[in-house]
């Protein structure tokens, strides 16, 4: 019988270390499929963040660099400036990109660096045990906001995709979600578009992906999906926020 | 090529281009901004990359990325900027990437001042960033040597897959001197296909490359650190450079001094000679690795009563001099850290009593 579906070449055979119900694995697969569909594995360079995805390179089969916490966009800038022929992407969490690395992502986007950022928003610092992130929702409990995020004290959660879209420099910026097949299909389309803009040397591209962290949210995977759809989708609207046209 | 009159900072920029480095990232800071200004004109002329980053933190990682995919790359900065690049220096060292960092040192701590200083000696030679790493540190005494050291730095960085730092100072950056650019380039055979993330298609081998510094397993991290240590030990075997002055005959005092202030010490030594007092000098050209044996030998000569470390800091290199002298004779220190460079007379005033 002919094989109708197989694992894409850009994805390795390793089992991931991610928790049950975490969407990092799904997002890895989407990125890998896009890399193969565009046939750029031989000139792809990924940049791993510091966060749960620090070991992301174990799950891909092409060149990778591991950045310091928040610095992936600067690393990507360095690569892309000296080797514009490479296809470069950063893969970053919300602590990495929206807190410690906010300066690097904003300036890379504003310079119109021709790389792609995959921004995984799970509202917490997953790797260090579920502390509050810049994207933690109002009243959401985390290990450093035990009574819920007090927005009067620490401000409102940052809408990264909208924030970066406010820059005048042309870019492709979208937000999608990874919790259900109908969203995942759209997320893949957005990721593919982002890489295509890079291939055409058009603009900076960023896809924010609303994700889960059942372990640190203290929920079952099913509860986490429900909460994401109800609470996160309400605050973080999905869709294309900016296109370079 | 004949001699040309150039400002230190511009000569450093030109030397990198002559060394085949066409990638430069930087953030402005006095007293080295002229390097960026110069290269913002020159890099486009030679088809190279010039980018003014948003901070020294970002610039450090732009070097990480560029070096990581196999490009020759360098930056220049001054003390506060190097503090911000120190995180990247730790990561670049661990990931074993060749890159060149030039520090045109200014007075510190904090914002300090914008005048020449050598107060970043500890930062350059003992760390600055976290973890067990070392930089190969070259210390020029003027514009000519700065040019030569920049050109040496790239092959050294590639030989060891380690960052190399040029530790200059505000005077070397700002002054104009006649320079001659060496026209033959030293180069190391490239091993970049073994480690650079240059894209799998560009290499002959089919496996992918990984640039990283995380070793969660204790045994693997131990092994990694031992590997790095072996590399630093090899630098101690092969890369120590220094210059001796007036050490052929006997002398009463040995000066240890580097960089711009060593030139003042040299004048003081010449002036002593006319008075009939002999003073010798060792001038380290590499600060790491440090010329320990040369200093020990020099103070072991009969007649040498004392050693003195003369530096533009409140006493940093003196600790390495003490370590090298190993109690053979007393070790003294003299220095200034406000930005003034002592005069030869001032140096004679502190050295003379040590000869008695
Ligand atoms: C300079 C620095 N500060 C702090 C840390 C500790 N740290 C590791 S991961 C992390 C947060 C990661 O959270 P996020 O980016 O949201 O990714 P996630 O783990 O949720 O995927 C922190 C603070 C570090 N490694 N380096």
Coordinates of C-alpha atoms and ligand atoms in Angstrom, one line a residue:
Chain A
X1 CA 0.0 0.0 0.0
X2 CA 1.3 3.4 -0.9
X3 CA 2.2 5.7 2.0
X4 CA -0.1 8.7 2.0
X5 CA 1.3 10.5 5.0
X6 CA 4.8 10.6 6.5
X7 CA 6.8 12.6 8.9
X8 CA 8.4 15.5 7.1
X9 CA 12.2 15.4 6.5
X10 CA 13.0 18.6 8.5
X11 CA 11.7 16.9 11.7
X12 CA 13.9 14.4 13.5
X13 CA 12.9 11.1 15.0
X14 CA 13.5 12.1 18.6
X15 CA 10.6 12.2 21.0
X16 CA 10.1 15.7 22.4
X17 CA 10.6 16.5 26.1
X18 CA 7.5 18.7 26.1
X19 CA 4.7 18.1 28.6
X20 CA 1.4 16.4 27.6
X21 CA -0.9 19.0 26.1
X22 CA 1.8 21.5 25.3
X23 CA 1.7 22.9 21.7
X24 CA 5.4 23.4 21.1
X25 CA 5.5 20.0 19.4
X26 CA 2.7 21.0 17.0
X27 CA 4.3 24.3 16.2
X28 CA 7.7 22.6 15.5
X29 CA 5.9 20.3 13.0
X30 CA 4.3 23.2 11.3
X31 CA 7.6 25.0 10.9
X32 CA 9.3 21.8 9.6
X33 CA 6.6 21.1 7.1
X34 CA 6.8 24.6 5.7
X35 CA 10.6 24.4 5.5
X36 CA 10.2 21.2 3.4
X37 CA 7.3 22.4 1.3
X38 CA 9.4 25.4 0.4
X39 CA 12.4 23.1 -0.2
X40 CA 14.8 25.2 1.9
X41 CA 16.1 22.7 4.5
X42 CA 19.6 22.9 2.9
X43 CA 19.8 26.6 3.6
X44 CA 17.7 26.9 6.7
X45 CA 19.1 28.1 10.1
X46 CA 16.9 28.1 13.1
X47 CA 17.6 30.0 16.3
X48 CA 16.5 28.4 19.5
X49 CA 15.5 30.6 22.5
X50 CA 16.1 30.2 26.2
X51 CA 12.9 28.7 27.5
X52 CA 11.1 25.3 27.1
X53 CA 12.2 25.3 23.4
X54 CA 15.9 25.7 24.2
X55 CA 16.4 22.1 22.9
X56 CA 14.2 22.7 19.8
X57 CA 17.3 21.8 17.6
X58 CA 17.0 18.2 18.8
X59 CA 13.7 18.0 16.8
X60 CA 14.9 19.5 13.6
X61 CA 17.3 18.1 11.0
X62 CA 19.0 21.3 9.7
X63 CA 21.5 23.9 11.0
X64 CA 20.6 25.6 14.3
X65 CA 22.1 28.1 16.7
X66 CA 21.2 28.4 20.4
X67 CA 20.9 32.1 21.5
X68 CA 21.1 33.6 25.0
X69 CA 17.8 34.5 26.6
X70 CA 16.0 37.1 24.4
X71 CA 18.8 37.6 21.9
X72 CA 17.6 35.4 19.1
X73 CA 16.6 38.3 16.9
X74 CA 20.1 39.8 17.2
X75 CA 21.7 36.4 16.4
X76 CA 19.3 36.2 13.4
X77 CA 20.3 39.7 12.3
X78 CA 24.0 38.8 12.4
X79 CA 23.4 35.7 10.3
X80 CA 21.0 37.3 7.8
X81 CA 23.2 40.3 7.2
X82 CA 26.3 38.3 6.4
X83 CA 24.5 35.5 4.6
X84 CA 21.3 36.9 3.0
X85 CA 20.9 33.6 1.1
X86 CA 20.2 31.6 4.2
X87 CA 16.6 31.2 5.4
X88 CA 16.6 32.2 9.0
X89 CA 14.0 32.0 11.8
X90 CA 13.9 32.6 15.5
X91 CA 11.6 30.5 17.7
X92 CA 10.9 32.3 20.9
X93 CA 8.6 32.2 24.0
X94 CA 6.9 35.2 25.6
X95 CA 9.4 35.7 28.3
X96 CA 12.2 35.4 25.8
X97 CA 10.7 37.7 23.1
X98 CA 8.4 40.0 25.0
X99 CA 10.3 40.6 28.2
X100 CA 14.1 40.3 28.2
X101 CA 14.3 40.4 24.4
X102 CA 11.8 43.2 23.7
X103 CA 14.6 45.5 22.5
X104 CA 16.0 43.0 20.0
X105 CA 12.7 42.1 18.5
X106 CA 11.4 45.6 18.1
X107 CA 14.6 46.9 16.4
X108 CA 15.0 43.8 14.2
X109 CA 11.4 44.3 13.0
X110 CA 11.9 48.1 12.6
X111 CA 15.1 47.6 10.5
X112 CA 13.0 45.2 8.4
X113 CA 15.5 42.3 8.9
X114 CA 14.6 39.6 6.4
X115 CA 14.0 36.8 8.9
X116 CA 11.0 35.2 10.4
X117 CA 10.0 35.0 14.1
X118 CA 7.8 32.3 15.4
X119 CA 6.5 33.7 18.7
X120 CA 5.0 31.1 21.1
X121 CA 2.7 32.9 23.5
X122 CA 1.7 30.6 26.4
X123 CA 1.3 33.4 28.9
X124 CA 3.9 32.1 31.3
X125 CA 7.6 31.3 31.8
X126 CA 7.2 27.6 31.2
X127 CA 10.7 26.5 31.7
X128 CA 11.4 28.1 35.0
X129 CA 8.2 27.0 36.6
X130 CA 5.3 29.1 35.5
X131 CA 6.2 32.6 36.6
X132 CA 4.3 35.7 35.3
X133 CA 5.2 36.8 31.7
X134 CA 4.4 40.1 30.0
X135 CA 1.6 38.2 28.2
X136 CA 0.0 36.8 31.4
X137 CA -3.7 37.7 31.3
X138 CA -5.3 40.0 33.8
X139 CA -6.1 38.2 37.0
X140 CA -4.3 35.0 35.8
X141 CA -2.6 33.2 38.6
X142 CA 1.1 32.3 38.2
X143 CA 3.8 31.4 40.6
X144 CA 4.8 35.1 40.9
X145 CA 1.3 36.5 40.7
X146 CA -0.3 34.1 43.2
X147 CA -3.4 36.3 43.6
X148 CA -3.7 36.9 39.9
X149 CA -2.0 39.4 37.7
X150 CA -2.8 42.8 39.2
X151 CA -2.8 45.1 36.1
X152 CA -2.8 48.2 38.3
X153 CA 0.5 47.1 39.6
X154 CA 2.3 45.5 36.6
X155 CA 0.3 46.8 33.6
X156 CA -1.8 45.1 31.0
X157 CA -0.6 42.0 29.1
X158 CA 1.3 43.0 26.0
X159 CA -0.2 42.3 22.6
X160 CA 3.1 41.7 20.8
X161 CA 1.7 41.3 17.3
X162 CA -0.2 44.6 17.5
X163 CA 2.7 46.4 19.1
X164 CA 5.1 45.4 16.3
X165 CA 2.5 46.1 13.7
X166 CA 2.5 49.7 14.9
X167 CA 6.0 50.2 13.4
X168 CA 6.0 52.0 10.1
X169 CA 8.4 49.6 8.5
X170 CA 6.6 47.1 6.2
X171 CA 6.2 43.6 7.7
X172 CA 4.0 40.5 7.7
X173 CA 2.5 40.1 11.2
X174 CA -0.1 37.5 12.1
X175 CA -1.5 35.8 15.2
X176 CA -2.9 32.3 15.1
X177 CA -3.5 29.5 17.5
X178 CA -2.3 25.9 17.9
X179 CA -5.1 24.3 20.0
X180 CA -7.5 22.7 17.5
X181 CA -7.2 21.5 13.9
X182 CA -9.1 24.4 12.4
X183 CA -6.7 26.9 14.1
X184 CA -3.7 24.8 13.3
X185 CA -4.4 24.8 9.6
X186 CA -4.6 28.6 9.7
X187 CA -1.4 28.8 11.8
X188 CA 0.5 26.8 9.1
X189 CA -0.8 29.0 6.4
X190 CA 0.5 32.1 8.3
X191 CA 3.9 30.4 8.9
X192 CA 4.2 29.6 5.3
X193 CA 3.3 33.1 4.2
X194 CA 5.9 34.4 6.7
X195 CA 8.6 32.3 5.2
X196 CA 7.5 33.1 1.7
X197 CA 7.9 36.8 2.3
X198 CA 11.4 36.0 3.6
X199 CA 12.2 34.0 0.5
X200 CA 11.1 36.9 -1.7
X201 CA 13.4 39.1 0.4
X202 CA 10.3 41.3 1.1
X203 CA 10.2 42.0 4.8
X204 CA 10.4 41.0 8.4
X205 CA 7.8 38.5 9.4
X206 CA 6.4 37.4 12.7
X207 CA 3.7 34.8 13.6
X208 CA 2.5 34.9 17.1
X209 CA 1.0 31.6 18.1
X210 CA -1.4 31.3 21.0
X211 CA -0.4 28.2 22.9
X212 CA -1.0 26.2 26.0
X213 CA 1.0 25.3 29.2
X214 CA -1.3 22.9 31.0
X215 CA 1.4 22.0 33.5
X216 CA 2.0 25.5 34.7
X217 CA -1.6 26.5 34.4
X218 CA -2.6 23.6 36.7
X219 CA -5.0 22.3 34.1
X220 CA -5.6 19.1 32.2
X221 CA -4.8 19.4 28.4
X222 CA -8.5 19.4 27.7
X223 CA -9.1 22.2 30.2
X224 CA -6.2 24.1 28.8
X225 CA -7.6 24.0 25.3
X226 CA -11.0 25.3 26.6
X227 CA -9.3 28.1 28.6
X228 CA -7.2 29.1 25.7
X229 CA -10.2 29.3 23.4
X230 CA -12.3 31.2 25.9
X231 CA -9.8 33.5 27.6
X232 CA -6.8 33.9 25.3
X233 CA -8.6 34.1 22.0
X234 CA -10.8 36.8 23.5
X235 CA -7.8 39.0 24.5
X236 CA -5.5 38.0 21.7
X237 CA -7.6 38.1 18.5
X238 CA -6.5 35.8 15.7
X239 CA -5.8 36.8 12.1
X240 CA -3.4 38.8 9.9
X241 CA -2.6 42.1 11.6
X242 CA -0.2 43.6 9.1
X243 CA 0.8 42.7 5.6
X244 CA 3.5 44.4 3.6
X245 CA 1.2 45.4 0.7
Chain B
X1 CA 52.4 50.2 0.6
X2 CA 54.2 53.1 2.2
X3 CA 53.4 54.9 5.4
X4 CA 50.2 56.9 5.9
X5 CA 49.2 59.2 8.7
X6 CA 46.1 58.0 10.3
X7 CA 44.0 58.3 13.4
X8 CA 44.1 55.2 15.6
X9 CA 40.4 54.4 15.3
X10 CA 40.4 54.8 11.6
X11 CA 43.5 52.7 11.2
X12 CA 41.9 49.9 13.3
X13 CA 38.9 49.9 10.9
X14 CA 41.1 49.8 7.8
X15 CA 43.3 47.0 9.3
X16 CA 40.2 44.8 9.7
X17 CA 39.4 45.3 6.0
X18 CA 43.0 44.5 5.1
X19 CA 42.7 41.4 7.2
X20 CA 39.8 40.2 5.1
X21 CA 37.0 41.1 7.6
X22 CA 34.1 42.6 5.8
X23 CA 31.5 42.4 8.5
X24 CA 31.2 45.0 11.3
X25 CA 28.5 45.6 13.8
X26 CA 28.8 48.4 16.5
X27 CA 27.2 50.9 18.7
X28 CA 28.6 54.4 19.1
X29 CA 30.6 55.3 22.2
X30 CA 33.4 57.7 22.9
X31 CA 36.4 57.4 22.4
X32 CA 36.0 54.9 19.6
X33 CA 33.0 56.2 17.5
X34 CA 35.4 57.1 14.6
X35 CA 35.7 53.4 13.8
X36 CA 32.0 53.1 13.1
X37 CA 32.0 56.4 11.2
X38 CA 34.9 55.3 9.1
X39 CA 33.5 51.8 8.4
X40 CA 30.1 53.2 7.6
X41 CA 31.8 54.7 4.5
X42 CA 34.4 52.0 3.9
X43 CA 32.4 48.8 4.2
X44 CA 30.0 49.7 1.4
X45 CA 33.0 50.5 -0.8
X46 CA 34.4 47.0 -0.4
X47 CA 31.0 45.3 -0.6
X48 CA 31.0 44.5 3.2
X49 CA 28.4 44.7 5.9
X50 CA 28.1 47.7 8.2
X51 CA 25.3 47.8 10.8
X52 CA 24.8 50.1 13.7
X53 CA 23.0 47.9 16.3
X54 CA 20.5 49.1 18.8
X55 CA 22.7 48.3 21.8
X56 CA 26.0 46.6 22.7
X57 CA 24.0 43.7 24.0
X58 CA 22.5 43.2 20.5
X59 CA 25.8 43.8 18.8
X60 CA 27.4 41.1 20.8
X61 CA 24.8 38.6 19.5
X62 CA 25.0 39.9 16.0
X63 CA 28.7 38.8 16.2
X64 CA 27.5 35.5 17.6
X65 CA 25.2 34.9 14.7
X66 CA 27.6 36.1 12.0
X67 CA 30.6 34.2 13.4
X68 CA 28.3 31.1 14.0
X69 CA 27.5 30.9 10.3
X70 CA 31.2 31.2 9.4
X71 CA 31.8 34.8 8.6
X72 CA 34.8 36.9 9.7
X73 CA 33.3 39.6 12.0
X74 CA 34.4 42.2 14.5
X75 CA 33.2 45.1 16.6
X76 CA 34.7 48.0 18.5
X77 CA 33.5 49.6 21.7
X78 CA 34.7 51.2 24.9
X79 CA 34.4 50.1 28.5
X80 CA 30.7 50.5 29.3
X81 CA 29.8 48.9 26.0
X82 CA 32.2 46.0 26.6
X83 CA 30.4 45.4 29.9
X84 CA 27.2 44.9 27.9
X85 CA 28.9 42.6 25.5
X86 CA 30.3 40.5 28.2
X87 CA 27.3 38.2 28.2
X88 CA 27.8 37.5 24.5
X89 CA 31.6 37.0 25.1
X90 CA 30.7 34.2 27.5
X91 CA 28.3 32.6 25.0
X92 CA 30.7 33.1 22.1
X93 CA 33.5 31.5 24.0
X94 CA 31.4 28.5 25.0
X95 CA 30.1 28.1 21.5
X96 CA 33.7 28.3 20.3
X97 CA 33.2 31.0 17.7
X98 CA 36.0 33.2 16.3
X99 CA 35.3 36.9 16.6
X100 CA 37.3 40.0 17.3
X101 CA 36.4 42.6 19.9
X102 CA 38.3 45.9 20.2
X103 CA 38.0 47.8 23.5
X104 CA 39.3 51.4 23.3
X105 CA 39.3 51.6 27.1
X106 CA 38.1 54.7 28.9
X107 CA 38.1 55.6 32.6
X108 CA 35.6 53.8 34.9
X109 CA 33.9 52.6 36.9
X110 CA 30.3 53.5 35.8
X111 CA 30.3 56.2 33.2
X112 CA 33.8 57.1 34.4
X113 CA 35.3 59.5 31.8
X114 CA 36.2 59.5 28.2
X115 CA 40.0 59.8 28.7
X116 CA 42.4 56.9 28.3
X117 CA 42.5 54.2 30.9
X118 CA 43.6 50.6 31.4
X119 CA 41.1 49.8 34.1
X120 CA 39.4 47.0 32.1
X121 CA 42.4 44.7 32.5
X122 CA 40.6 42.4 34.9
X123 CA 37.5 42.4 32.8
X124 CA 39.5 41.5 29.7
X125 CA 41.9 38.9 31.2
X126 CA 39.8 37.3 34.0
X127 CA 36.3 37.2 32.6
X128 CA 33.8 40.0 32.7
X129 CA 31.1 37.5 31.7
X130 CA 30.2 34.3 33.6
X131 CA 31.8 30.9 33.6
X132 CA 35.3 29.5 32.9
X133 CA 36.3 31.2 29.7
X134 CA 39.3 33.2 28.5
X135 CA 39.8 35.7 25.8
X136 CA 43.1 36.0 24.0
X137 CA 44.0 39.6 24.8
X138 CA 46.4 41.7 22.7
X139 CA 47.6 45.0 24.0
X140 CA 49.1 47.5 21.4
X141 CA 51.3 50.4 22.4
X142 CA 50.4 52.7 19.5
X143 CA 48.6 53.0 16.2
X144 CA 51.2 50.8 14.2
X145 CA 50.9 47.9 16.6
X146 CA 47.1 48.3 16.8
X147 CA 47.0 47.7 13.1
X148 CA 49.3 44.7 13.3
X149 CA 47.4 43.2 16.2
X150 CA 44.0 43.7 14.5
X151 CA 45.4 41.8 11.5
X152 CA 46.8 39.1 13.7
X153 CA 43.6 38.8 15.7
X154 CA 41.5 37.2 13.0
X155 CA 43.7 34.2 12.2
X156 CA 44.3 33.8 16.0
X157 CA 40.5 33.8 16.6
X158 CA 40.1 31.2 13.9
X159 CA 43.0 29.0 15.0
X160 CA 41.5 28.7 18.5
X161 CA 37.8 29.2 17.6
X162 CA 37.8 31.7 20.4
X163 CA 37.1 35.5 20.7
X164 CA 40.2 37.7 20.6
X165 CA 40.2 41.1 22.3
X166 CA 42.4 44.0 21.5
X167 CA 42.8 46.1 24.6
X168 CA 43.7 49.6 23.5
X169 CA 43.0 52.9 25.2
X170 CA 41.5 56.2 24.4
X171 CA 44.9 57.7 23.4
X172 CA 45.6 55.0 20.9
X173 CA 42.1 55.5 19.4
X174 CA 42.4 59.2 19.2
X175 CA 46.0 60.0 18.2
X176 CA 47.4 60.2 14.7
X177 CA 50.6 58.3 13.9
X178 CA 52.3 57.2 10.7
X179 CA 51.3 53.6 9.9
X180 CA 52.2 51.0 7.4
X181 CA 49.8 48.2 6.7
X182 CA 51.4 44.7 6.5
X183 CA 50.6 43.4 3.0
X184 CA 50.9 39.7 3.6
X185 CA 48.0 38.1 5.4
X186 CA 48.5 35.2 7.8
X187 CA 45.7 32.8 7.5
X188 CA 44.7 29.5 9.0
X189 CA 43.3 26.6 7.0
X190 CA 39.5 26.9 7.4
X191 CA 37.8 24.2 9.5
X192 CA 34.4 26.0 9.2
X193 CA 32.6 23.2 7.5
X194 CA 33.0 21.2 10.7
X195 CA 31.0 23.6 12.8
X196 CA 29.5 26.6 11.1
X197 CA 25.8 26.8 10.5
X198 CA 26.4 27.9 6.9
X199 CA 23.5 26.0 5.5
X200 CA 23.7 22.3 4.8
X201 CA 23.8 22.8 1.0
X202 CA 27.0 24.8 1.2
X203 CA 29.0 21.9 2.8
X204 CA 30.3 18.7 1.4
X205 CA 29.1 16.7 4.4
X206 CA 25.4 15.9 4.8
X207 CA 25.1 16.3 8.6
X208 CA 23.8 19.5 10.1
X209 CA 25.8 21.8 12.3
X210 CA 24.8 23.1 15.7
X211 CA 26.1 26.2 17.5
X212 CA 25.3 26.0 21.2
X213 CA 26.5 26.4 24.8
X214 CA 24.0 24.3 26.8
X215 CA 25.2 21.0 28.4
X216 CA 22.6 19.8 30.8
X217 CA 24.5 16.6 31.6
X218 CA 27.2 17.1 34.2
X219 CA 29.7 14.8 32.5
X220 CA 29.3 16.5 29.2
X221 CA 29.7 20.0 30.7
X222 CA 32.8 18.8 32.6
X223 CA 34.2 17.5 29.3
X224 CA 33.4 20.7 27.5
X225 CA 35.1 22.8 30.2
X226 CA 38.2 20.5 30.1
X227 CA 38.3 20.9 26.4
X228 CA 38.2 24.7 26.7
X229 CA 40.9 24.6 29.4
X230 CA 43.1 22.6 27.2
X231 CA 42.7 25.3 24.5
X232 CA 43.6 28.1 27.0
X233 CA 46.6 26.0 28.1
X234 CA 47.7 25.7 24.5
X235 CA 47.5 29.5 24.1
X236 CA 49.9 29.7 27.1
X237 CA 52.3 27.5 25.2
X238 CA 52.1 29.1 21.8
X239 CA 50.8 32.7 22.0
X240 CA 52.7 34.6 24.7
X241 CA 54.1 37.8 23.2
X242 CA 56.2 40.5 24.9
X243 CA 58.9 42.9 24.3
X244 CA 61.9 43.5 26.5
X245 CA 63.6 46.9 26.8
X246 CA 67.1 47.5 28.3
X247 CA 67.3 44.0 29.7
X248 CA 70.5 42.8 28.1
X249 CA 72.8 44.2 30.7
X250 CA 72.2 44.5 34.5
X251 CA 69.5 46.7 35.9
X252 CA 68.3 47.6 39.4
X253 CA 64.6 47.8 38.8
X254 CA 62.3 46.0 36.4
X255 CA 59.3 47.9 35.1
X256 CA 56.3 45.9 33.8
X257 CA 54.1 48.0 31.7
X258 CA 51.9 47.7 28.6
X259 CA 50.0 49.8 26.1
X260 CA 50.4 53.6 25.8
X261 CA 52.0 54.1 29.3
X262 CA 54.9 51.7 28.4
X263 CA 56.0 54.3 25.9
X264 CA 56.3 56.9 28.7
X265 CA 58.2 54.3 30.8
X266 CA 60.6 53.8 27.9
X267 CA 61.4 57.5 27.9
X268 CA 61.9 57.4 31.6
X269 CA 64.3 54.5 31.2
X270 CA 66.3 56.4 28.6
X271 CA 66.5 59.5 30.9
X272 CA 67.7 57.3 33.8
X273 CA 70.5 56.0 31.5
X274 CA 71.9 59.5 31.1
X275 CA 71.9 59.7 34.9
X276 CA 73.8 56.3 35.1
X277 CA 70.8 54.3 36.5
X278 CA 69.8 51.1 34.7
X279 CA 66.2 50.1 34.6
X280 CA 64.7 47.3 32.5
X281 CA 61.3 46.8 31.2
X282 CA 59.1 43.9 30.1
X283 CA 56.1 45.0 28.0
X284 CA 53.4 42.3 27.7
X285 CA 51.9 42.3 24.2
X286 CA 49.5 39.5 25.2
X287 CA 47.8 40.1 28.6
X288 CA 46.2 36.6 28.4
X289 CA 48.3 34.5 28.1
X290 CA 50.6 36.6 30.4
X291 CA 54.4 36.4 30.0
X292 CA 54.9 34.9 33.5
X293 CA 58.2 33.2 32.8
X294 CA 59.8 36.2 31.1
X295 CA 59.0 38.3 34.1
X296 CA 60.3 35.7 36.5
X297 CA 63.5 35.4 34.6
X298 CA 63.9 39.1 34.3
X299 CA 63.6 39.7 38.1
X300 CA 65.9 36.7 38.8
X301 CA 68.8 38.5 37.3
X302 CA 71.4 39.5 39.9
X303 CA 71.2 43.1 40.8
X304 CA 67.5 43.4 40.2
X305 CA 66.1 44.7 43.5
X306 CA 62.5 45.3 42.7
X307 CA 59.7 45.1 40.2
X308 CA 57.0 47.7 39.6
X309 CA 53.8 47.4 37.6
X310 CA 53.0 50.8 36.0
X311 CA 49.5 50.9 34.6
X312 CA 46.6 53.2 34.0
X313 CA 44.5 51.7 36.7
X314 CA 44.4 51.4 40.5
X315 CA 46.4 48.2 40.4
X316 CA 45.2 45.3 38.3
X317 CA 48.0 43.9 36.2
X318 CA 50.2 44.1 39.4
X319 CA 48.4 41.0 40.6
X320 CA 49.7 39.1 37.6
X321 CA 53.1 40.5 38.1
X322 CA 53.1 39.4 41.7
X323 CA 52.0 35.9 40.6
X324 CA 54.9 35.8 38.0
X325 CA 57.6 37.2 40.3
X326 CA 56.8 34.5 42.9
X327 CA 58.4 36.4 45.8
X328 CA 61.8 36.7 44.1
X329 CA 61.8 40.4 44.9
X330 CA 59.3 43.0 46.2
X331 CA 56.6 44.0 43.7
X332 CA 55.3 47.6 43.6
X333 CA 52.6 49.4 41.8
X334 CA 52.2 52.8 40.4
X335 CA 49.2 54.0 38.4
X336 CA 46.6 56.7 37.6
X337 CA 43.0 56.1 36.7
X338 CA 41.5 59.5 36.1
X339 CA 42.6 59.8 32.5
X340 CA 45.9 61.6 32.8
X341 CA 49.0 59.8 31.6
X342 CA 51.9 60.2 34.0
X343 CA 55.0 62.1 32.7
X344 CA 58.4 60.4 32.5
X345 CA 59.6 62.6 35.4
X346 CA 56.7 61.4 37.5
X347 CA 57.6 57.8 36.7
X348 CA 61.3 58.5 37.5
X349 CA 60.2 59.8 40.8
X350 CA 58.5 56.6 41.9
X351 CA 61.1 54.2 40.3
X352 CA 64.3 55.8 41.7
X353 CA 63.7 55.0 45.4
X354 CA 63.2 51.3 44.5
X355 CA 66.8 51.1 43.1
X356 CA 68.4 51.9 46.5
Ligands
LIG1 C1 19.8 36.0 31.4 C2 18.9 34.9 31.8 N1 17.9 35.2 32.7 C3 17.0 34.3 33.2 C4 17.1 33.0 32.7 C5 16.2 31.9 33.2 N2 15.1 31.5 32.3 C6 15.3 30.4 31.6 S1 13.9 30.1 30.6 C7 13.1 31.5 31.2 C8 11.7 31.9 30.8 C9 11.3 31.3 29.5 O1 9.9 31.6 29.3 P1 9.3 31.8 27.9 O2 10.2 32.6 27.0 O3 7.9 32.3 28.1 O4 9.3 30.3 27.2 P2 8.6 29.0 27.7 O5 9.5 28.3 28.6 O6 7.3 29.3 28.3 O7 8.4 28.2 26.4 C10 14.0 32.2 32.1 C11 13.6 33.4 32.9 C12 18.2 32.7 31.8 N3 18.4 31.5 31.3 N4 19.0 33.7 31.3

